[in-house]
mmCIF file of C-alpha atoms in Angstrom:
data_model
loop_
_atom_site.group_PDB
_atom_site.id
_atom_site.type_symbol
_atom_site.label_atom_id
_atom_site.label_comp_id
_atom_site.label_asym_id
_atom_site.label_seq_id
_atom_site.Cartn_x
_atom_site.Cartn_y
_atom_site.Cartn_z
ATOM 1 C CA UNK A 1 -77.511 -37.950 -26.328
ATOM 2 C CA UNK A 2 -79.606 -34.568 -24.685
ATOM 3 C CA UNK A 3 -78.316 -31.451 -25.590
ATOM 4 C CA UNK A 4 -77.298 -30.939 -22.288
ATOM 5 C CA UNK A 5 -74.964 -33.632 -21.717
ATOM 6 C CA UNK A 6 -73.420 -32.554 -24.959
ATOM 7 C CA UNK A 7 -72.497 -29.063 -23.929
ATOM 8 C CA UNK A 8 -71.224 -30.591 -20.549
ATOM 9 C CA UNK A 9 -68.750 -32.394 -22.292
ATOM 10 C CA UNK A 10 -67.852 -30.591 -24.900
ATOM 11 C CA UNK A 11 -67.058 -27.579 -21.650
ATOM 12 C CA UNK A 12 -65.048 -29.982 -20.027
ATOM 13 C CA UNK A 13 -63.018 -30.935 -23.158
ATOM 14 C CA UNK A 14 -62.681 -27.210 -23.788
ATOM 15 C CA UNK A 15 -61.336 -26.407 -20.093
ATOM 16 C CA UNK A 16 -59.268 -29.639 -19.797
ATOM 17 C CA UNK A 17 -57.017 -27.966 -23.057
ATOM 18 C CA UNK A 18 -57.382 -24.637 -21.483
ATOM 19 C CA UNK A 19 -55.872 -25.404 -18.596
ATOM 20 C CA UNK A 20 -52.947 -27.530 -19.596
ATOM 21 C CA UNK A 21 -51.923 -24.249 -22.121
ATOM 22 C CA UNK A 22 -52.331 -21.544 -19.319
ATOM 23 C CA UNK A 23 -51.257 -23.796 -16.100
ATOM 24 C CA UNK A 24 -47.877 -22.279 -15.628
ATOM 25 C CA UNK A 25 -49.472 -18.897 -15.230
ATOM 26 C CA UNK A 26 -52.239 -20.564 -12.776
ATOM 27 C CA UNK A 27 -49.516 -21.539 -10.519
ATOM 28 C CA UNK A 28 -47.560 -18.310 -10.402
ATOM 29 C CA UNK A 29 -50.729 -16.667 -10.430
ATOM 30 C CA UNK A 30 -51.747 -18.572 -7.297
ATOM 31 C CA UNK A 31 -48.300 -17.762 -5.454
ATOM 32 C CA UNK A 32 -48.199 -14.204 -6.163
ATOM 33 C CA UNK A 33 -51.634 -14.147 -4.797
ATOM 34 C CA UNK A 34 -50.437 -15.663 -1.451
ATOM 35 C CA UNK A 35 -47.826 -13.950 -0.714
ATOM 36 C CA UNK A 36 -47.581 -12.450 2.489
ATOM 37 C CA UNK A 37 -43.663 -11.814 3.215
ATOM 38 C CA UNK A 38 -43.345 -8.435 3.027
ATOM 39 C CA UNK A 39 -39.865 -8.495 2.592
ATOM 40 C CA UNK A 40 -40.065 -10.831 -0.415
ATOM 41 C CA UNK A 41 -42.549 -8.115 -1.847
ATOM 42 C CA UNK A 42 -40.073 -5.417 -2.113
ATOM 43 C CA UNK A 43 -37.942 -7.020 -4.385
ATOM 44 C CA UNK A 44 -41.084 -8.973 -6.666
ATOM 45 C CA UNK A 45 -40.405 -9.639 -9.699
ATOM 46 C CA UNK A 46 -42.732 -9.991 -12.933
ATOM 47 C CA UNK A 47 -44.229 -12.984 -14.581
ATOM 48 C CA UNK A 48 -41.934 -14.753 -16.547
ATOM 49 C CA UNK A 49 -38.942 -13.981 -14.014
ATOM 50 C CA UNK A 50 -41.190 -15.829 -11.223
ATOM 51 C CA UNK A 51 -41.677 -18.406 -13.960
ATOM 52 C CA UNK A 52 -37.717 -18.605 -14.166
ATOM 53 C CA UNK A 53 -37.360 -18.707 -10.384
ATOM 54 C CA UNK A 54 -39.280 -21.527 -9.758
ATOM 55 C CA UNK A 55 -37.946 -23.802 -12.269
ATOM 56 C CA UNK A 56 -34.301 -22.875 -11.407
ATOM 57 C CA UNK A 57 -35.016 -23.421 -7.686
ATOM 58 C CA UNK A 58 -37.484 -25.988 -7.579
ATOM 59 C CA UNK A 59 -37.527 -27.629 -10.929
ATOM 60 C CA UNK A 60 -40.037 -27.862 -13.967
ATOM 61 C CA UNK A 61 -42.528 -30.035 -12.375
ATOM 62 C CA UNK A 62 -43.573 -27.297 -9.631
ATOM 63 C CA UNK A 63 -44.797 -25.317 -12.824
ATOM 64 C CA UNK A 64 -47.379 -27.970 -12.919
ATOM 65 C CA UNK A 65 -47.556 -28.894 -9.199
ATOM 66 C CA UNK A 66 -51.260 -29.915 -8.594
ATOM 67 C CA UNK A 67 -52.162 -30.584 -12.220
ATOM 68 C CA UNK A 68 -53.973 -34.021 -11.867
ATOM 69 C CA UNK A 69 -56.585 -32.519 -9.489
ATOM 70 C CA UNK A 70 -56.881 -29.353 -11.345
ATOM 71 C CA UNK A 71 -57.795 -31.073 -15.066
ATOM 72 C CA UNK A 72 -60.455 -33.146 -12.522
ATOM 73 C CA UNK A 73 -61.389 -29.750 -11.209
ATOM 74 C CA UNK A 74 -61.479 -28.115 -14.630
ATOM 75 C CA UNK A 75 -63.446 -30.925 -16.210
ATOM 76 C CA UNK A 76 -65.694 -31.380 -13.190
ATOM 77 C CA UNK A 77 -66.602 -27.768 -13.124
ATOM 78 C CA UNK A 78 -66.851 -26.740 -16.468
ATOM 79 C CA UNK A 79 -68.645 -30.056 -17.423
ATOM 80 C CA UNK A 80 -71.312 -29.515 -14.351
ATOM 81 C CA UNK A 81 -71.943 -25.763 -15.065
ATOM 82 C CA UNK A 82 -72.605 -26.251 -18.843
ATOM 83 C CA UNK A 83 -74.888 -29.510 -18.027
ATOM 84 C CA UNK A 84 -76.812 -27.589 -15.687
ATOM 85 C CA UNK A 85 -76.559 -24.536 -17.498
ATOM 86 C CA UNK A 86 -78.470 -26.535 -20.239
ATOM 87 C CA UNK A 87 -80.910 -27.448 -18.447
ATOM 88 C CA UNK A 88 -81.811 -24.543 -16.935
ATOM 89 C CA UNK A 89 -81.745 -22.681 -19.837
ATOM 90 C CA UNK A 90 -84.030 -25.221 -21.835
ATOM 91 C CA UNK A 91 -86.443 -24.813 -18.482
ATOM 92 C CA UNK A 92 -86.287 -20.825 -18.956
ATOM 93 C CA UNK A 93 -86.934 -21.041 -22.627
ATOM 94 C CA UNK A 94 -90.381 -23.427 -22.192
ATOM 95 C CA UNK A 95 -91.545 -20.971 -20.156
ATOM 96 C CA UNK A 96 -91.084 -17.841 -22.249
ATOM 97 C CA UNK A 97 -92.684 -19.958 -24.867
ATOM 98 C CA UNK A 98 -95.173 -20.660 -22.245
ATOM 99 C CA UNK A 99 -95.769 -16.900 -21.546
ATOM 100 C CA UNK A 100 -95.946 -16.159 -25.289
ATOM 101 C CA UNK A 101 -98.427 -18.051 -25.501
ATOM 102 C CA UNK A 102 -101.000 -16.141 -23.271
ATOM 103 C CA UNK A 103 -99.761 -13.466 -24.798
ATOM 104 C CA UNK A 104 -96.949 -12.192 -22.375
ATOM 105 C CA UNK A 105 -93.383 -11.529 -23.918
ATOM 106 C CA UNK A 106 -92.005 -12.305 -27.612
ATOM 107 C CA UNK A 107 -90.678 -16.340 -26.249
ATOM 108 C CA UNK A 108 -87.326 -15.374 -25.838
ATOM 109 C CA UNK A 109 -84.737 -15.370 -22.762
ATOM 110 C CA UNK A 110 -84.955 -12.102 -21.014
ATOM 111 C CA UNK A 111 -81.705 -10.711 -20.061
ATOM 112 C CA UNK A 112 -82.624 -11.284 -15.863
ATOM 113 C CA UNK A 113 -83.308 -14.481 -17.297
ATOM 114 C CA UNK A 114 -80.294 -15.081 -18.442
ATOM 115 C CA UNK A 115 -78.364 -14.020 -15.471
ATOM 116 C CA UNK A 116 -80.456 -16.259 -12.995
ATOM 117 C CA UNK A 117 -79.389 -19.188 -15.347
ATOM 118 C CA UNK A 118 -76.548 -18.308 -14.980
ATOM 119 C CA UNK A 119 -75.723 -17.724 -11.558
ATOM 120 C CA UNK A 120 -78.084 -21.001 -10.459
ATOM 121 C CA UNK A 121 -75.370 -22.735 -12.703
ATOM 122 C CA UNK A 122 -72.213 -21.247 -11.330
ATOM 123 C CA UNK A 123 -73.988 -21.817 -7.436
ATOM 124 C CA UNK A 124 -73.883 -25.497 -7.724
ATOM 125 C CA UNK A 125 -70.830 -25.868 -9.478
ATOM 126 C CA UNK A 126 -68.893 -23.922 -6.733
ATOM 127 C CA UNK A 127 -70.798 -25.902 -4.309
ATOM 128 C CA UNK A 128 -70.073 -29.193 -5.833
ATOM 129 C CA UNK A 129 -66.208 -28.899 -6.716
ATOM 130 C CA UNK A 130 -64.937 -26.489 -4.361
ATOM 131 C CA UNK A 131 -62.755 -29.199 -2.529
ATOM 132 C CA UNK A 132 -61.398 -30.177 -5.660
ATOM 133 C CA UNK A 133 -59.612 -26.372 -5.998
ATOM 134 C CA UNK A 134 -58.880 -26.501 -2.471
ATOM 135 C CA UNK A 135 -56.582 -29.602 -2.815
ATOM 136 C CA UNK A 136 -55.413 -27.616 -6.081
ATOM 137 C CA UNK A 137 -54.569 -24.472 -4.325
ATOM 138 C CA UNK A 138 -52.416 -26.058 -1.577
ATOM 139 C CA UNK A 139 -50.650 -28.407 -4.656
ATOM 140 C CA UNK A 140 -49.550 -24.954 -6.113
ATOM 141 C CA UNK A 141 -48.829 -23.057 -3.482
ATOM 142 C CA UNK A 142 -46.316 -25.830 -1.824
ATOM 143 C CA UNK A 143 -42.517 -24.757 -2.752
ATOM 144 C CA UNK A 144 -39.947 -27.642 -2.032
ATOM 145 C CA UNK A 145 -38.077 -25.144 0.020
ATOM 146 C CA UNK A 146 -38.701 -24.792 3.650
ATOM 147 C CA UNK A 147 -37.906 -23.027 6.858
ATOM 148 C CA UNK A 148 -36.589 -25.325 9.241
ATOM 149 C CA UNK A 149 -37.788 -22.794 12.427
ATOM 150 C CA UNK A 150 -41.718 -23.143 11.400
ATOM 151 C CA UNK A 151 -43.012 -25.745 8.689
ATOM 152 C CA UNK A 152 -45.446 -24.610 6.397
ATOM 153 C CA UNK A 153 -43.745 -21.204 5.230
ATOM 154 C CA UNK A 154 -41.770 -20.473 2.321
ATOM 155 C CA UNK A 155 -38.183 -19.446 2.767
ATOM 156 C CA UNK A 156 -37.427 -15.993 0.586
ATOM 157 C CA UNK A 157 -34.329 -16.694 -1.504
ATOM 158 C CA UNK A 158 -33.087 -14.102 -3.773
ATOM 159 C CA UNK A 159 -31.969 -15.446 -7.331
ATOM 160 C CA UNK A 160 -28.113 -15.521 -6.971
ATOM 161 C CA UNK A 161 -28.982 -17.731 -3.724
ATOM 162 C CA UNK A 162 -28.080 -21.489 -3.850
ATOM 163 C CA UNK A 163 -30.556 -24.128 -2.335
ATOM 164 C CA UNK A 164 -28.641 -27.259 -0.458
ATOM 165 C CA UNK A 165 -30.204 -30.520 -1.547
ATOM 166 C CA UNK A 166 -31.288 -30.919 1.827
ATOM 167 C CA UNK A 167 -33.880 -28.573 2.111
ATOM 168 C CA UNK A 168 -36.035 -29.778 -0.406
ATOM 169 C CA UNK A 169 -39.115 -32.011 1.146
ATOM 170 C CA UNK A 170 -40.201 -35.113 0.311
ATOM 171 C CA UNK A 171 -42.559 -35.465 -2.925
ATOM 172 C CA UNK A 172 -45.952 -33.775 -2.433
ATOM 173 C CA UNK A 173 -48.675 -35.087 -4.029
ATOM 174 C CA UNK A 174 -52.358 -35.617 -4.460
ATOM 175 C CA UNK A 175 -52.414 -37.870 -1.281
ATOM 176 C CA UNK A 176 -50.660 -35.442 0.672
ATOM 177 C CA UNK A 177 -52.710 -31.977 0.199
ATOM 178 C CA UNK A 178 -56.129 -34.114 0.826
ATOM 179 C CA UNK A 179 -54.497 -35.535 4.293
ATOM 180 C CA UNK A 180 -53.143 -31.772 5.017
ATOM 181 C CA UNK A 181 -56.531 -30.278 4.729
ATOM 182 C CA UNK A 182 -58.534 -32.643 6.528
ATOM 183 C CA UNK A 183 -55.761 -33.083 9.609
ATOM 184 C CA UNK A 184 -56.263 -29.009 9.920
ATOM 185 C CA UNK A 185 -60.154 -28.710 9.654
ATOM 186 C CA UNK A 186 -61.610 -31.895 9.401
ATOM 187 C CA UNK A 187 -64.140 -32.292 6.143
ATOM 188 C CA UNK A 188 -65.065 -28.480 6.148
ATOM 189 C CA UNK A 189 -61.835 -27.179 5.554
ATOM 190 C CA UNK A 190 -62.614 -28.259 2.031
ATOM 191 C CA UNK A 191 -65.486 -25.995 1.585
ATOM 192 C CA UNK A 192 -62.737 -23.312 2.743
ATOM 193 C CA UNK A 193 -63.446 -20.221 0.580
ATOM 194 C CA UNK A 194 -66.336 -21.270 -0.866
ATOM 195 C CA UNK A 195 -68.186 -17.813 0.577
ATOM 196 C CA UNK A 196 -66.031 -15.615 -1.782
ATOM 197 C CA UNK A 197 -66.384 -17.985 -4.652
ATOM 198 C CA UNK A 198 -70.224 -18.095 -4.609
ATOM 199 C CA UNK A 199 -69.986 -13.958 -4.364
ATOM 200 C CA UNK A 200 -67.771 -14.395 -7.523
ATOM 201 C CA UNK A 201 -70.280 -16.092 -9.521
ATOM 202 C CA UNK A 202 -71.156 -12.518 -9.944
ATOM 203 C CA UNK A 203 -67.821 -11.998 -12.216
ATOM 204 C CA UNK A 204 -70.294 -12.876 -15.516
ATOM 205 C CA UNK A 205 -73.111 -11.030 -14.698
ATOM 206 C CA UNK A 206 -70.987 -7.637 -14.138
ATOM 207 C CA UNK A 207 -69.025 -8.268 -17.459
ATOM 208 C CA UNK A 208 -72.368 -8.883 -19.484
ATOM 209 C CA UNK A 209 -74.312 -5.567 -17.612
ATOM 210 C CA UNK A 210 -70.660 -3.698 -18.392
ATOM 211 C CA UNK A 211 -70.815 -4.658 -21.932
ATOM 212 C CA UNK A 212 -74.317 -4.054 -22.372
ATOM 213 C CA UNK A 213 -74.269 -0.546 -21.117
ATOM 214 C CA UNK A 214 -70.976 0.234 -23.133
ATOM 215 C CA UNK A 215 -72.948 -0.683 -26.125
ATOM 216 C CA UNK A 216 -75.543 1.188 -26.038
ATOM 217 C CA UNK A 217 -73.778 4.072 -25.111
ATOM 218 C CA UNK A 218 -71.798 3.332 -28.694
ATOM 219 C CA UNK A 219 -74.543 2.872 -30.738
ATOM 220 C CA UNK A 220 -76.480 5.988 -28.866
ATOM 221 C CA UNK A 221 -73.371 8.199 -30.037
ATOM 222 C CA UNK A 222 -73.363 7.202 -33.408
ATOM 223 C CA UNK A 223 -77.111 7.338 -33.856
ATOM 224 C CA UNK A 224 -76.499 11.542 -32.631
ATOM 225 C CA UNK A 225 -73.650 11.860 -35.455
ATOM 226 C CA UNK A 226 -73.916 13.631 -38.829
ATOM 227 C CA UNK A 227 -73.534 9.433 -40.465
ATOM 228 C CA UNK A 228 -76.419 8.192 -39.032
ATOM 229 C CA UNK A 229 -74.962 5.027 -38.394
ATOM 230 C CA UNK A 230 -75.350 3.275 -35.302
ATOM 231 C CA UNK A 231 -73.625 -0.195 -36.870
ATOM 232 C CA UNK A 232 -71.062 -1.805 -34.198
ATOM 233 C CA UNK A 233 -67.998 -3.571 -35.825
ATOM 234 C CA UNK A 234 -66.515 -7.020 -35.173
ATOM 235 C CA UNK A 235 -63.583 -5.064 -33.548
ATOM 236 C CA UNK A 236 -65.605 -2.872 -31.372
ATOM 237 C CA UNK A 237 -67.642 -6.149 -29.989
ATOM 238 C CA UNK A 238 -64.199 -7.752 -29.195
ATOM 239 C CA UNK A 239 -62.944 -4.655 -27.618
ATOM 240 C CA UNK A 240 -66.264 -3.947 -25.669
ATOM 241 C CA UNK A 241 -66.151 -7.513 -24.781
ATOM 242 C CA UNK A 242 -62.506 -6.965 -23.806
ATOM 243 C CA UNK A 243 -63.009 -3.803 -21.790
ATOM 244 C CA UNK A 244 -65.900 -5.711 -19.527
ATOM 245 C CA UNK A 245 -64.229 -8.620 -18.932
ATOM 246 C CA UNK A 246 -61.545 -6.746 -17.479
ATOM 247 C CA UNK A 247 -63.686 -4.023 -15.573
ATOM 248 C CA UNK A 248 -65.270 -7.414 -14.126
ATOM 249 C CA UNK A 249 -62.146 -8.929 -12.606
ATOM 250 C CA UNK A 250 -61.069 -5.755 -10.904
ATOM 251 C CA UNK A 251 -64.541 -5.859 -9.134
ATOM 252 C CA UNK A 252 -63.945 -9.170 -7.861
ATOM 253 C CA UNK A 253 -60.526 -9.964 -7.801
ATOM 254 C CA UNK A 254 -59.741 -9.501 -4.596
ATOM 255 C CA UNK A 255 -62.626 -11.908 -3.509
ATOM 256 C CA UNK A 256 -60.208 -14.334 -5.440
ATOM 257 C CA UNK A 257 -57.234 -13.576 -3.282
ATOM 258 C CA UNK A 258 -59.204 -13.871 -0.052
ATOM 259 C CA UNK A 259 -60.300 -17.471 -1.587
ATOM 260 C CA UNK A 260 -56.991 -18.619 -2.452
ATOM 261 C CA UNK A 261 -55.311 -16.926 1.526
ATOM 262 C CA UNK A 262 -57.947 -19.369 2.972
ATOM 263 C CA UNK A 263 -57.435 -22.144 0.438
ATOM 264 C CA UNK A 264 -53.669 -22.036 0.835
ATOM 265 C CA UNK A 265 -52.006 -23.759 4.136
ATOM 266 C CA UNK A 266 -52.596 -21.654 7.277
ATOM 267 C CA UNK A 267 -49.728 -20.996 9.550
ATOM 268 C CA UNK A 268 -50.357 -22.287 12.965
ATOM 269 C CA UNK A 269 -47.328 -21.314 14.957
ATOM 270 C CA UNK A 270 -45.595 -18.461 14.204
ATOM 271 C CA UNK A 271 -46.847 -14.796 13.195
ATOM 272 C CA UNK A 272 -50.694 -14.852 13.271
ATOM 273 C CA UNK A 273 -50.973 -12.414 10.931
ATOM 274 C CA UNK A 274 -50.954 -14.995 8.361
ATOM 275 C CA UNK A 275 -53.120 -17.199 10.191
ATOM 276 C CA UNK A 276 -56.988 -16.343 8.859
ATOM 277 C CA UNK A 277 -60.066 -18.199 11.066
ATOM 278 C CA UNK A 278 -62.603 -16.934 8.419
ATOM 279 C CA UNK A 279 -63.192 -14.930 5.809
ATOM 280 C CA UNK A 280 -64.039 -11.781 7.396
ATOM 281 C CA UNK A 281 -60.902 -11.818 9.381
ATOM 282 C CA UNK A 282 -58.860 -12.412 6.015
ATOM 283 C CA UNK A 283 -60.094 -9.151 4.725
ATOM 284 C CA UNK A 284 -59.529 -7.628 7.725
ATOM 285 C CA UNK A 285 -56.343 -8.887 8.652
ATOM 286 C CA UNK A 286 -55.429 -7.977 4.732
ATOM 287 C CA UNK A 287 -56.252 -4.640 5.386
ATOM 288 C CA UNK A 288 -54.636 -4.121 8.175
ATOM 289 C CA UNK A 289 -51.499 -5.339 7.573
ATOM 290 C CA UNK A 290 -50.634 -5.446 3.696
ATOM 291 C CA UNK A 291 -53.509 -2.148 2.577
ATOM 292 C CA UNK A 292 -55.816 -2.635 -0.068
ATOM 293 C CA UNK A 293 -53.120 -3.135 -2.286
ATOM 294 C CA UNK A 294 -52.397 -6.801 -1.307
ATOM 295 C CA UNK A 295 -56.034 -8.042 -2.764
ATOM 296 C CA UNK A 296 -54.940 -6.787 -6.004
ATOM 297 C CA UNK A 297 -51.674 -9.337 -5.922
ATOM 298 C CA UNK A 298 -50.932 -10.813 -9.693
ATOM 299 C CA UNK A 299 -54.056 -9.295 -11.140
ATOM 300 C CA UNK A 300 -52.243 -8.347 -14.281
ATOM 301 C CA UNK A 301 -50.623 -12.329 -14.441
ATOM 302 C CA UNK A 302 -54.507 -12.964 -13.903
ATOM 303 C CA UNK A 303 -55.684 -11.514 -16.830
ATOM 304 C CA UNK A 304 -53.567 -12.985 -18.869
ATOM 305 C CA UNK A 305 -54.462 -16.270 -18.342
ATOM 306 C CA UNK A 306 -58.264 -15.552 -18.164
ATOM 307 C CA UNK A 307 -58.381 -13.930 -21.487
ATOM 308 C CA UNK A 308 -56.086 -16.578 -22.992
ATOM 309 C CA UNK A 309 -58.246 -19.438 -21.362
ATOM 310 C CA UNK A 310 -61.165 -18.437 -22.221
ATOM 311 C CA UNK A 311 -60.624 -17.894 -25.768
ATOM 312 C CA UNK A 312 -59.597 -21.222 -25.978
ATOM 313 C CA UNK A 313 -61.959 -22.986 -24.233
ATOM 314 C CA UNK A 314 -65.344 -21.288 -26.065
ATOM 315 C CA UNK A 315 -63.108 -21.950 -29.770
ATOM 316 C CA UNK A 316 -63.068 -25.366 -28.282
ATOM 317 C CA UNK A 317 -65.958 -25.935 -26.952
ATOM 318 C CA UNK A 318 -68.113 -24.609 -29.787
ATOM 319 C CA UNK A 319 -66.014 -26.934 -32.176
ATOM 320 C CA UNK A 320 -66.537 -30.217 -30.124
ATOM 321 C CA UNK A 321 -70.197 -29.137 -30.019
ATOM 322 C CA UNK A 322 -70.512 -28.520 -34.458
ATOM 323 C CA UNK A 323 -68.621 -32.043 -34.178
ATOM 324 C CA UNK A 324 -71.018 -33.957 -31.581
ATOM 325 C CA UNK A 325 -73.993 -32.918 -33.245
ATOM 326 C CA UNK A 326 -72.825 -33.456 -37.149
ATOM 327 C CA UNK A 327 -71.962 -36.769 -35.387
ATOM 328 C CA UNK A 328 -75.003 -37.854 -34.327
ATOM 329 C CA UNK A 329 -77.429 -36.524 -37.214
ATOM 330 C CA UNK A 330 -75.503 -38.549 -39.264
ATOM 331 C CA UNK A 331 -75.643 -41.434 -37.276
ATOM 332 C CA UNK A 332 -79.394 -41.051 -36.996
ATOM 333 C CA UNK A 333 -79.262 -40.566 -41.031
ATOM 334 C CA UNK A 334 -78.126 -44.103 -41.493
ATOM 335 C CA UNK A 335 -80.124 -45.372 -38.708
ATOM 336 C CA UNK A 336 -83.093 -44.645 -40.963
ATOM 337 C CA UNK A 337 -81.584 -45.945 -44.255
ATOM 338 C CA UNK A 338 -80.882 -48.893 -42.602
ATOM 339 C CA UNK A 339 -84.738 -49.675 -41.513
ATOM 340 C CA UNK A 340 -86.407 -52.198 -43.658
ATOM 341 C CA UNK A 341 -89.169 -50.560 -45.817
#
């Protein structure tokens, strides 16, 4: 088994547990970022009470409306950009080696490097799954409660309001959000939003130039005090780490927002405000009629679930890796015991 395929694997394992702990918050997350009654903005409420809400109006299972496509999506994606990753990374490293060898660089990864591998990996697997998170999107976004003047919107309902059995639509499922999408834009209105997305591959390359810079301002500041120690801590790393990972997101947050307005069901009849042909006009409209405050909708319900994700799925994925490869070095171990001499 290459190398490759066993990071690919052990990323999707990682993500699929990643996502099942943090879904709850996906789906609020997703909602909050959607938004666009203004009147049901006024009277927002935080995390957990939007939590509350939608299990008291619409049940537990909306919590995890959409999960079925989004542990496809998260093993799909994470599985295709560590595979690739791999193998870009193993092309990168022959030829440092290559360059070392005629006496050009040390043969290892340069930092731009790194980045292209990165970003080359992140490319394809927006390309390649972006319908998947488009079916997801709409999965989360559906409430059970409707309008019965214009189909597709969400009716506000404050929490001491009671919801008549009648109102609530007919089960929504997998089947239904792929039929939805297509009947609106054909096949590309699954590659809806995948502009912002591929901008957002950026979102690593910021948090690795923040943290680098941060660094070396750190270790220039202790190398100019009376110690003479310019030694970085396992607490400063996490906190540095911390610190760009969140100076990252508010860069390109709001390129998630646009993705998920455009991902979302578009109101055809109705106000057209909420209607969005593109994403330019998203952005504009967004502008325009909710200020730049609306692309920064559920940010701090974002970061939540990034930082708790993500520390889950590298803990995992680093474990199923150790495993895989003890794995198969033992295998090969009795594989040559058990040769005749």
């Amino acid at each position: 088994m290459s190398d490759a395929l066993i990071n690919g694997l052990a990323g999707a394992g990682g993500g699929i547990i990643a996502q099942l702990i943090t879904y709850p918050l996906q789906t609020v997350n997703t909602r909050q970022q959607t938004e666009r009654d203004l009147k049901k903005e006024k009277r927002k409420h935080g995390t957990i009470k939007q939590m509350c809400q939608v299990v008291k109006q619409e049940g537990w299972g909306r919590l995890y409306g959409g999960l079925a496509p989004s542990l496809a999506g998260t093993a799909a994606s994470q599985g295709v950009y560590y595979y690739f990753y791999q193998i870009f990374r193993n092309k990168a490293e022959a030829a440092s080696l290559e360059r070392m060898k005629i006496g050009i660089g040390d043969g290892s990864v340069g930092m731009l490097s790194s980045l292209l591998v990165a970003a080359l990996s992140g490319c394809l697997n927006v390309l390649l799954t972006n319908p998947i998170w488009v079916v997801v999107t709409r999965m989360q976004t559906h409430s059970k409660i409707s309008k019965k003047s214009h189909p597709g919107q969400t009716l506000s309902v404050t929490p001491d309001e009671t919801i008549p059995a009648a109102s609530e639509l007919p089960p929504y499922g997998t089947s239904h959000a792929i039929q939805e999408v297509f009947d609106e834009a054909g096949v590309r209105g699954f590659w809806k939003g995948v502009f912002p997305t591929l901008i957002m591959v950026s979102n690593p390359s910021m948090q690795f130039m923040l943290y680098e810079t941060m660094l070396k301002r750190l270790k220039k500041k202790r190398a100019l005090s009376k110690k003479g120690n310019n030694g970085v801590t396992a607490l400063e790393i996490f906190l540095l780490g911390a610190l760009a990972k969140l100076g990252a997101t508010v860069v390109t947050y709001p390129l998630l927002v646009v993705k998920s307005r455009l991902q979302a069901k578009q109101v055809s009849t109705g106000d057209k405000r909420h209607h969005y042909k593109g994403t330019l006009d998203a952005i504009l409209k967004m502008i325009r009629y909710e200020g730049f405050n609306g692309f920064y909708k559920g940010m701090s319900t974002k970061i939540v679930q990034s930082v708790l994700a993500a520390a889950v799925l590298f803990m995992i994925k680093e474990e199923l890796v150790r495993g895989a490869r003890l794995l198969l070095s033992k295998d090969a171990i009795n594989a040559v015991k058990s040769k005749p001499p």
